[in-house]
Structures are given as C-alpha cells and as structure tokens.
C-alpha cells in the first residue's frame, strides 16, 4: 500500500519563506501533486512533479527527488491568504495511474 | 465553465434515512471522482468513473454506498441507510483525459453531510 507523511502544522510570518515536506512510500511511483485547501473550501491544484528537480509557478515552487521518495512545496513572500491546508498526493501503480492518493495535509498558519 | 457543481451544499438527516448527493462535472472531462473528507481519515477516494463507467469502487466503505453516472454530465452518490459515522464532507472532482487528467483534478465545493 501507499503511505505519505507530511507535517500536520507549520507556522510562519508574512513575507517569509516556508517549506512543506512530503515523504512517500509507494509502488510504481509516477508523480507527486500538491493541492491547496482553504478552510471550508475545495482542494485546488497547485503543481505536479514527475521528474526530479524544481518546478516554479510564481511564488510557489515544488521539488521532487525520486531517489529519496521525497518532495516539498516552497512558498515564498508569504501572504495572509496563504493560510490554508496543503496536501501532497501521489500518482502511482497502486492507484492505477488514473487517480491520486492524498496525504493528511499540512495546515499553514501565516501571522502578521 | 461554471466548474464542478454539487448539490446540496449542506444536508442534515436522521440515521436510517436515504441521502443522495449530486454532481455535475466540467463539460468535456472524462474522469469523475467521489471523495470523502474527515478530520480523522483525511481525503479518501470512494469511487471513480471514466467515460461514465465505474472503474474502481474499492474505496466505497460498505454496501450502503452506491454511485451512478447515467451520462457525461451527471453523477450521484447514494447512502442508504445513513449512519452518524457517514457525517463528512463529500467532494466530487473531475479531470480531463490524457496526461494532465491523471494529476490535475477540479473539485466541486463539496456537500457537508450531517447524520444525527
């Protein structure tokens, strides 16, 4: 089966940089996605990594190391509106490549 | 496009009653997913469809749960009879086919179900 580990909570201040880590154990790993969910809202797609390295999209970047079964989401120039839960999700053989298995999420609290 | 549409947004029902949740995916999307989210178990995949055909329902917790997709623009998730432990937020998501369809899913606003 699959397992994904990410911290339950991270705190930071406005303007800072924060990194949310995700480690996974899975069969036939194919890629790692990141989603954001505000309280009471729906998850929204942020990024996807299938290959090693860093993918940058504005203030957000995502990194993957397949050999270490590890990835992270990097948020720069934090804003109050970034306070939300962040989920990593794997696409793998167990999920038939057509679905995602989500981690339990990391709650990010941004303070002034 | 209006995005994924779910109804109702909130549902409060008594134990033993039938509950039907509805979903309209984004037009042109080939995949439809039903998820359940709770604090204890996180976001769990219940079932997914490809081109209206159920592909994997291994996440459906019990026979009390059933899902249908009679056409490309409509799906239902039914719980009969409902139990208090079914209380959760139920999300419907859709995605296009091809590579992106595997990892970029578009979620509806969810249905918050409370069973008393």
PDB file of C-alpha atoms in Angstrom:
ATOM      1  CA  UNK A   1       0.000   0.000   0.000  1.00  0.00           C
ATOM      2  CA  UNK A   2       0.877   3.636  -0.036  1.00  0.00           C
ATOM      3  CA  UNK A   3       1.871   5.968   2.767  1.00  0.00           C
ATOM      4  CA  UNK A   4       2.517   9.689   2.685  1.00  0.00           C
ATOM      5  CA  UNK A   5       3.960  11.703   5.528  1.00  0.00           C
ATOM      6  CA  UNK A   6       3.751  15.447   5.885  1.00  0.00           C
ATOM      7  CA  UNK A   7       3.832  17.691   8.971  1.00  0.00           C
ATOM      8  CA  UNK A   8       0.440  18.396  10.471  1.00  0.00           C
ATOM      9  CA  UNK A   9       1.082  22.087  11.002  1.00  0.00           C
ATOM     10  CA  UNK A  10       3.560  24.792  10.021  1.00  0.00           C
ATOM     11  CA  UNK A  11       3.607  28.402  11.144  1.00  0.00           C
ATOM     12  CA  UNK A  12       5.313  31.393   9.524  1.00  0.00           C
ATOM     13  CA  UNK A  13       5.082  35.166   9.282  1.00  0.00           C
ATOM     14  CA  UNK A  14       4.075  37.342   6.375  1.00  0.00           C
ATOM     15  CA  UNK A  15       6.845  37.857   3.845  1.00  0.00           C
ATOM     16  CA  UNK A  16       8.763  34.779   4.937  1.00  0.00           C
ATOM     17  CA  UNK A  17       9.565  31.576   3.049  1.00  0.00           C
ATOM     18  CA  UNK A  18       8.182  28.234   4.173  1.00  0.00           C
ATOM     19  CA  UNK A  19       8.834  24.678   3.023  1.00  0.00           C
ATOM     20  CA  UNK A  20       6.305  21.867   3.435  1.00  0.00           C
ATOM     21  CA  UNK A  21       7.845  18.429   3.140  1.00  0.00           C
ATOM     22  CA  UNK A  22       6.295  15.204   1.940  1.00  0.00           C
ATOM     23  CA  UNK A  23       7.806  11.740   2.050  1.00  0.00           C
ATOM     24  CA  UNK A  24       6.113   8.784   0.461  1.00  0.00           C
ATOM     25  CA  UNK A  25       6.269   5.029   0.169  1.00  0.00           C
ATOM     26  CA  UNK A  26       4.531   3.536  -2.799  1.00  0.00           C
ATOM     27  CA  UNK A  27       4.771   1.022  -5.613  1.00  0.00           C
ATOM     28  CA  UNK A  28       5.415   2.189  -9.143  1.00  0.00           C
ATOM     29  CA  UNK A  29       5.672   5.867  -8.309  1.00  0.00           C
ATOM     30  CA  UNK A  30       4.721   8.096 -11.193  1.00  0.00           C
ATOM     31  CA  UNK A  31       4.388  11.635  -9.857  1.00  0.00           C
ATOM     32  CA  UNK A  32       3.621  13.960  -6.953  1.00  0.00           C
ATOM     33  CA  UNK A  33       0.929  16.634  -6.935  1.00  0.00           C
ATOM     34  CA  UNK A  34       0.248  19.450  -4.493  1.00  0.00           C
ATOM     35  CA  UNK A  35      -3.167  20.891  -3.636  1.00  0.00           C
ATOM     36  CA  UNK A  36      -4.268  23.839  -1.517  1.00  0.00           C
ATOM     37  CA  UNK A  37      -7.456  23.896   0.520  1.00  0.00           C
ATOM     38  CA  UNK A  38      -8.765  26.911   2.402  1.00  0.00           C
ATOM     39  CA  UNK A  39     -10.951  26.286   5.426  1.00  0.00           C
ATOM     40  CA  UNK A  40     -14.435  25.379   4.255  1.00  0.00           C
ATOM     41  CA  UNK A  41     -13.340  25.296   0.620  1.00  0.00           C
ATOM     42  CA  UNK A  42     -12.430  22.766  -2.012  1.00  0.00           C
ATOM     43  CA  UNK A  43      -8.931  21.493  -2.815  1.00  0.00           C
ATOM     44  CA  UNK A  44      -7.338  23.311  -5.745  1.00  0.00           C
ATOM     45  CA  UNK A  45      -4.424  22.094  -7.840  1.00  0.00           C
ATOM     46  CA  UNK A  46      -1.068  23.828  -7.368  1.00  0.00           C
ATOM     47  CA  UNK A  47       1.650  21.791  -9.066  1.00  0.00           C
ATOM     48  CA  UNK A  48       2.864  18.426 -10.291  1.00  0.00           C
ATOM     49  CA  UNK A  49       6.311  16.821 -10.455  1.00  0.00           C
ATOM     50  CA  UNK A  50       7.057  13.655 -12.355  1.00  0.00           C
ATOM     51  CA  UNK A  51      10.792  14.225 -12.770  1.00  0.00           C
ATOM     52  CA  UNK A  52      13.487  15.190 -10.292  1.00  0.00           C
ATOM     53  CA  UNK A  53      14.012  18.881  -9.803  1.00  0.00           C
ATOM     54  CA  UNK A  54      12.252  22.117  -9.103  1.00  0.00           C
ATOM     55  CA  UNK A  55       9.107  23.404 -10.782  1.00  0.00           C
ATOM     56  CA  UNK A  56       8.341  27.087 -10.271  1.00  0.00           C
ATOM     57  CA  UNK A  57       4.959  28.758 -10.591  1.00  0.00           C
ATOM     58  CA  UNK A  58       5.012  32.308  -9.332  1.00  0.00           C
ATOM     59  CA  UNK A  59       5.526  32.422  -5.565  1.00  0.00           C
ATOM     60  CA  UNK A  60       5.111  28.660  -5.301  1.00  0.00           C
ATOM     61  CA  UNK A  61       7.693  26.037  -6.239  1.00  0.00           C
ATOM     62  CA  UNK A  62       7.629  22.262  -5.922  1.00  0.00           C
ATOM     63  CA  UNK A  63      10.579  19.914  -5.736  1.00  0.00           C
ATOM     64  CA  UNK A  64      10.910  16.166  -6.212  1.00  0.00           C
ATOM     65  CA  UNK A  65      13.650  13.656  -5.512  1.00  0.00           C
ATOM     66  CA  UNK A  66      12.565  10.245  -6.738  1.00  0.00           C
ATOM     67  CA  UNK A  67      15.622   8.500  -5.286  1.00  0.00           C
ATOM     68  CA  UNK A  68      14.785   9.846  -1.824  1.00  0.00           C
ATOM     69  CA  UNK A  69      10.996   9.396  -2.173  1.00  0.00           C
ATOM     70  CA  UNK A  70      10.722  12.992  -1.088  1.00  0.00           C
ATOM     71  CA  UNK A  71       9.226  16.216  -2.267  1.00  0.00           C
ATOM     72  CA  UNK A  72       8.445  19.647  -0.932  1.00  0.00           C
ATOM     73  CA  UNK A  73       6.335  22.690  -1.633  1.00  0.00           C
ATOM     74  CA  UNK A  74       8.084  26.029  -1.227  1.00  0.00           C
ATOM     75  CA  UNK A  75       6.042  29.155  -0.663  1.00  0.00           C
ATOM     76  CA  UNK A  76       7.818  32.498  -0.938  1.00  0.00           C
ATOM     77  CA  UNK A  77       6.786  36.014   0.050  1.00  0.00           C
ATOM     78  CA  UNK A  78       4.080  34.585   2.265  1.00  0.00           C
ATOM     79  CA  UNK A  79       0.767  36.393   2.412  1.00  0.00           C
ATOM     80  CA  UNK A  80      -2.065  36.057   4.896  1.00  0.00           C
ATOM     81  CA  UNK A  81      -4.205  34.486   2.187  1.00  0.00           C
ATOM     82  CA  UNK A  82      -1.731  31.582   2.007  1.00  0.00           C
ATOM     83  CA  UNK A  83      -3.083  30.326   5.341  1.00  0.00           C
ATOM     84  CA  UNK A  84      -4.627  27.039   4.288  1.00  0.00           C
ATOM     85  CA  UNK A  85      -4.054  23.291   4.278  1.00  0.00           C
ATOM     86  CA  UNK A  86      -1.627  21.860   1.745  1.00  0.00           C
ATOM     87  CA  UNK A  87      -1.843  18.268   0.556  1.00  0.00           C
ATOM     88  CA  UNK A  88       0.678  16.193  -1.294  1.00  0.00           C
ATOM     89  CA  UNK A  89      -0.759  13.401  -3.409  1.00  0.00           C
ATOM     90  CA  UNK A  90       0.900  10.551  -5.275  1.00  0.00           C
ATOM     91  CA  UNK A  91       0.053   9.072  -8.600  1.00  0.00           C
ATOM     92  CA  UNK A  92       1.292   5.517  -8.688  1.00  0.00           C
ATOM     93  CA  UNK A  93       0.771   1.937  -9.758  1.00  0.00           C
ATOM     94  CA  UNK A  94      -1.484   1.159  -6.793  1.00  0.00           C
ATOM     95  CA  UNK A  95      -3.845   3.918  -7.888  1.00  0.00           C
ATOM     96  CA  UNK A  96      -3.784   2.661 -11.471  1.00  0.00           C
ATOM     97  CA  UNK A  97      -2.115   5.881 -12.592  1.00  0.00           C
ATOM     98  CA  UNK A  98      -5.534   7.464 -13.066  1.00  0.00           C
ATOM     99  CA  UNK A  99      -6.116   8.544  -9.505  1.00  0.00           C
ATOM    100  CA  UNK A 100      -4.350  10.257  -6.632  1.00  0.00           C
ATOM    101  CA  UNK A 101      -3.754   9.176  -3.051  1.00  0.00           C
ATOM    102  CA  UNK A 102      -3.679  12.187  -0.745  1.00  0.00           C
ATOM    103  CA  UNK A 103      -1.633  12.795   2.390  1.00  0.00           C
ATOM    104  CA  UNK A 104      -3.312  14.009   5.572  1.00  0.00           C
ATOM    105  CA  UNK A 105      -2.403  17.610   4.845  1.00  0.00           C
ATOM    106  CA  UNK A 106      -0.322  20.345   6.438  1.00  0.00           C
ATOM    107  CA  UNK A 107      -2.064  23.332   7.949  1.00  0.00           C
ATOM    108  CA  UNK A 108      -0.097  26.513   7.265  1.00  0.00           C
ATOM    109  CA  UNK A 109      -0.744  29.429   9.587  1.00  0.00           C
ATOM    110  CA  UNK A 110       0.608  32.788   8.406  1.00  0.00           C
ATOM    111  CA  UNK A 111       0.721  35.526  11.006  1.00  0.00           C
ATOM    112  CA  UNK A 112       1.247  39.274  10.502  1.00  0.00           C
TER     113      UNK A 112
ATOM    114  CA  UNK B   1     -17.362  26.991 -17.493  1.00  0.00           C
ATOM    115  CA  UNK B   2     -19.017  27.092 -14.074  1.00  0.00           C
ATOM    116  CA  UNK B   3     -16.738  24.449 -12.673  1.00  0.00           C
ATOM    117  CA  UNK B   4     -17.849  21.293 -10.895  1.00  0.00           C
ATOM    118  CA  UNK B   5     -21.298  21.737  -9.386  1.00  0.00           C
ATOM    119  CA  UNK B   6     -22.510  19.816  -6.359  1.00  0.00           C
ATOM    120  CA  UNK B   7     -25.831  19.775  -4.597  1.00  0.00           C
ATOM    121  CA  UNK B   8     -26.946  20.095  -1.935  1.00  0.00           C
ATOM    122  CA  UNK B   9     -24.196  22.124  -0.221  1.00  0.00           C
ATOM    123  CA  UNK B  10     -25.430  21.068   3.201  1.00  0.00           C
ATOM    124  CA  UNK B  11     -27.517  18.088   4.214  1.00  0.00           C
ATOM    125  CA  UNK B  12     -28.741  17.205   7.678  1.00  0.00           C
ATOM    126  CA  UNK B  13     -30.594  13.945   8.034  1.00  0.00           C
ATOM    127  CA  UNK B  14     -31.540  11.374  10.621  1.00  0.00           C
ATOM    128  CA  UNK B  15     -29.948   7.994  10.931  1.00  0.00           C
ATOM    129  CA  UNK B  16     -31.593   5.453   8.673  1.00  0.00           C
ATOM    130  CA  UNK B  17     -32.664   7.923   6.016  1.00  0.00           C
ATOM    131  CA  UNK B  18     -31.547   7.788   2.401  1.00  0.00           C
ATOM    132  CA  UNK B  19     -29.199  10.513   1.225  1.00  0.00           C
ATOM    133  CA  UNK B  20     -28.466  11.389  -2.400  1.00  0.00           C
ATOM    134  CA  UNK B  21     -25.618  13.676  -3.361  1.00  0.00           C
ATOM    135  CA  UNK B  22     -25.404  15.112  -6.869  1.00  0.00           C
ATOM    136  CA  UNK B  23     -22.573  16.216  -9.091  1.00  0.00           C
ATOM    137  CA  UNK B  24     -22.242  17.876 -12.481  1.00  0.00           C
ATOM    138  CA  UNK B  25     -18.661  17.624 -13.783  1.00  0.00           C
ATOM    139  CA  UNK B  26     -16.933  20.117 -16.042  1.00  0.00           C
ATOM    140  CA  UNK B  27     -18.067  19.645 -19.612  1.00  0.00           C
ATOM    141  CA  UNK B  28     -15.624  17.584 -21.641  1.00  0.00           C
ATOM    142  CA  UNK B  29     -13.911  15.959 -18.684  1.00  0.00           C
ATOM    143  CA  UNK B  30     -13.547  12.191 -18.972  1.00  0.00           C
ATOM    144  CA  UNK B  31     -12.957  11.338 -15.313  1.00  0.00           C
ATOM    145  CA  UNK B  32     -15.195  11.822 -12.311  1.00  0.00           C
ATOM    146  CA  UNK B  33     -14.164  11.113  -8.731  1.00  0.00           C
ATOM    147  CA  UNK B  34     -16.082  10.959  -5.462  1.00  0.00           C
ATOM    148  CA  UNK B  35     -14.137  11.687  -2.256  1.00  0.00           C
ATOM    149  CA  UNK B  36     -14.995  11.811   1.431  1.00  0.00           C
ATOM    150  CA  UNK B  37     -13.105  14.107   3.808  1.00  0.00           C
ATOM    151  CA  UNK B  38     -12.997  13.818   7.593  1.00  0.00           C
ATOM    152  CA  UNK B  39     -10.547  15.061  10.184  1.00  0.00           C
ATOM    153  CA  UNK B  40      -9.641  11.530  11.190  1.00  0.00           C
ATOM    154  CA  UNK B  41      -9.219   9.914   7.786  1.00  0.00           C
ATOM    155  CA  UNK B  42      -8.385  12.863   5.556  1.00  0.00           C
ATOM    156  CA  UNK B  43      -9.381  12.868   1.898  1.00  0.00           C
ATOM    157  CA  UNK B  44     -10.381   9.390   0.745  1.00  0.00           C
ATOM    158  CA  UNK B  45     -11.255   8.302  -2.765  1.00  0.00           C
ATOM    159  CA  UNK B  46     -14.545   6.403  -2.793  1.00  0.00           C
ATOM    160  CA  UNK B  47     -15.057   5.641  -6.479  1.00  0.00           C
ATOM    161  CA  UNK B  48     -14.140   6.954  -9.875  1.00  0.00           C
ATOM    162  CA  UNK B  49     -15.606   6.826 -13.363  1.00  0.00           C
ATOM    163  CA  UNK B  50     -14.014   7.027 -16.770  1.00  0.00           C
ATOM    164  CA  UNK B  51     -16.359   7.975 -19.600  1.00  0.00           C
ATOM    165  CA  UNK B  52     -19.347   7.216 -17.355  1.00  0.00           C
ATOM    166  CA  UNK B  53     -18.110   3.721 -16.500  1.00  0.00           C
ATOM    167  CA  UNK B  54     -17.212   2.890 -12.876  1.00  0.00           C
ATOM    168  CA  UNK B  55     -13.578   1.832 -12.820  1.00  0.00           C
ATOM    169  CA  UNK B  56     -12.677   1.338  -9.176  1.00  0.00           C
ATOM    170  CA  UNK B  57     -15.111   1.312  -6.270  1.00  0.00           C
ATOM    171  CA  UNK B  58     -12.759  -0.294  -3.761  1.00  0.00           C
ATOM    172  CA  UNK B  59     -12.929   2.822  -1.605  1.00  0.00           C
ATOM    173  CA  UNK B  60     -16.668   2.580  -1.065  1.00  0.00           C
ATOM    174  CA  UNK B  61     -16.903   1.766   2.626  1.00  0.00           C
ATOM    175  CA  UNK B  62     -19.935  -0.506   2.600  1.00  0.00           C
ATOM    176  CA  UNK B  63     -22.824  -1.747   0.519  1.00  0.00           C
ATOM    177  CA  UNK B  64     -24.830   1.135   1.921  1.00  0.00           C
ATOM    178  CA  UNK B  65     -22.941   3.345  -0.515  1.00  0.00           C
ATOM    179  CA  UNK B  66     -23.647   3.339  -4.233  1.00  0.00           C
ATOM    180  CA  UNK B  67     -22.761   5.644  -7.104  1.00  0.00           C
ATOM    181  CA  UNK B  68     -24.029   6.069 -10.626  1.00  0.00           C
ATOM    182  CA  UNK B  69     -23.149   8.111 -13.650  1.00  0.00           C
ATOM    183  CA  UNK B  70     -26.013   7.801 -16.155  1.00  0.00           C
ATOM    184  CA  UNK B  71     -24.487  10.331 -18.550  1.00  0.00           C
ATOM    185  CA  UNK B  72     -21.435  12.528 -19.006  1.00  0.00           C
ATOM    186  CA  UNK B  73     -22.946  15.471 -17.160  1.00  0.00           C
ATOM    187  CA  UNK B  74     -24.397  13.889 -14.039  1.00  0.00           C
ATOM    188  CA  UNK B  75     -23.436  11.588 -11.198  1.00  0.00           C
ATOM    189  CA  UNK B  76     -24.995  10.622  -7.884  1.00  0.00           C
ATOM    190  CA  UNK B  77     -23.675   9.164  -4.659  1.00  0.00           C
ATOM    191  CA  UNK B  78     -26.326   7.495  -2.538  1.00  0.00           C
ATOM    192  CA  UNK B  79     -26.152   6.350   1.067  1.00  0.00           C
ATOM    193  CA  UNK B  80     -28.941   4.072   2.211  1.00  0.00           C
ATOM    194  CA  UNK B  81     -29.414   3.772   5.140  1.00  0.00           C
ATOM    195  CA  UNK B  82     -27.303   6.609   6.503  1.00  0.00           C
ATOM    196  CA  UNK B  83     -25.435   6.361   9.826  1.00  0.00           C
ATOM    197  CA  UNK B  84     -23.848   9.028  12.067  1.00  0.00           C
ATOM    198  CA  UNK B  85     -20.363   7.842  11.067  1.00  0.00           C
ATOM    199  CA  UNK B  86     -21.134   8.880   7.488  1.00  0.00           C
ATOM    200  CA  UNK B  87     -21.002  12.510   8.576  1.00  0.00           C
ATOM    201  CA  UNK B  88     -18.304  14.139   6.460  1.00  0.00           C
ATOM    202  CA  UNK B  89     -17.719  16.487   3.550  1.00  0.00           C
ATOM    203  CA  UNK B  90     -18.215  14.718   0.232  1.00  0.00           C
ATOM    204  CA  UNK B  91     -16.385  16.121  -2.767  1.00  0.00           C
ATOM    205  CA  UNK B  92     -16.904  15.417  -6.411  1.00  0.00           C
ATOM    206  CA  UNK B  93     -13.989  16.131  -8.761  1.00  0.00           C
ATOM    207  CA  UNK B  94     -13.479  15.840 -12.484  1.00  0.00           C
ATOM    208  CA  UNK B  95     -10.457  15.822 -14.741  1.00  0.00           C
ATOM    209  CA  UNK B  96      -9.743  15.752 -18.461  1.00  0.00           C
ATOM    210  CA  UNK B  97      -8.303  12.687 -20.145  1.00  0.00           C
ATOM    211  CA  UNK B  98      -4.667  12.340 -21.117  1.00  0.00           C
ATOM    212  CA  UNK B  99      -1.601  13.045 -19.009  1.00  0.00           C
ATOM    213  CA  UNK B 100      -2.974  16.068 -17.157  1.00  0.00           C
ATOM    214  CA  UNK B 101      -6.109  14.173 -16.315  1.00  0.00           C
ATOM    215  CA  UNK B 102      -4.136  11.919 -14.050  1.00  0.00           C
ATOM    216  CA  UNK B 103      -2.853  14.558 -11.685  1.00  0.00           C
ATOM    217  CA  UNK B 104      -4.889  17.760 -12.068  1.00  0.00           C
ATOM    218  CA  UNK B 105      -8.347  17.349 -10.658  1.00  0.00           C
ATOM    219  CA  UNK B 106     -11.007  20.051 -10.352  1.00  0.00           C
ATOM    220  CA  UNK B 107     -13.028  19.803  -7.171  1.00  0.00           C
ATOM    221  CA  UNK B 108     -16.577  20.900  -6.541  1.00  0.00           C
ATOM    222  CA  UNK B 109     -17.495  22.920  -3.437  1.00  0.00           C
ATOM    223  CA  UNK B 110     -18.491  19.791  -1.533  1.00  0.00           C
ATOM    224  CA  UNK B 111     -21.559  18.613   0.346  1.00  0.00           C
ATOM    225  CA  UNK B 112     -21.359  18.782   4.119  1.00  0.00           C
ATOM    226  CA  UNK B 113     -23.383  15.834   5.399  1.00  0.00           C
ATOM    227  CA  UNK B 114     -24.501  15.548   8.994  1.00  0.00           C
ATOM    228  CA  UNK B 115     -26.302  12.405  10.118  1.00  0.00           C
ATOM    229  CA  UNK B 116     -27.904  12.642  13.553  1.00  0.00           C
TER     230      UNK B 116
END
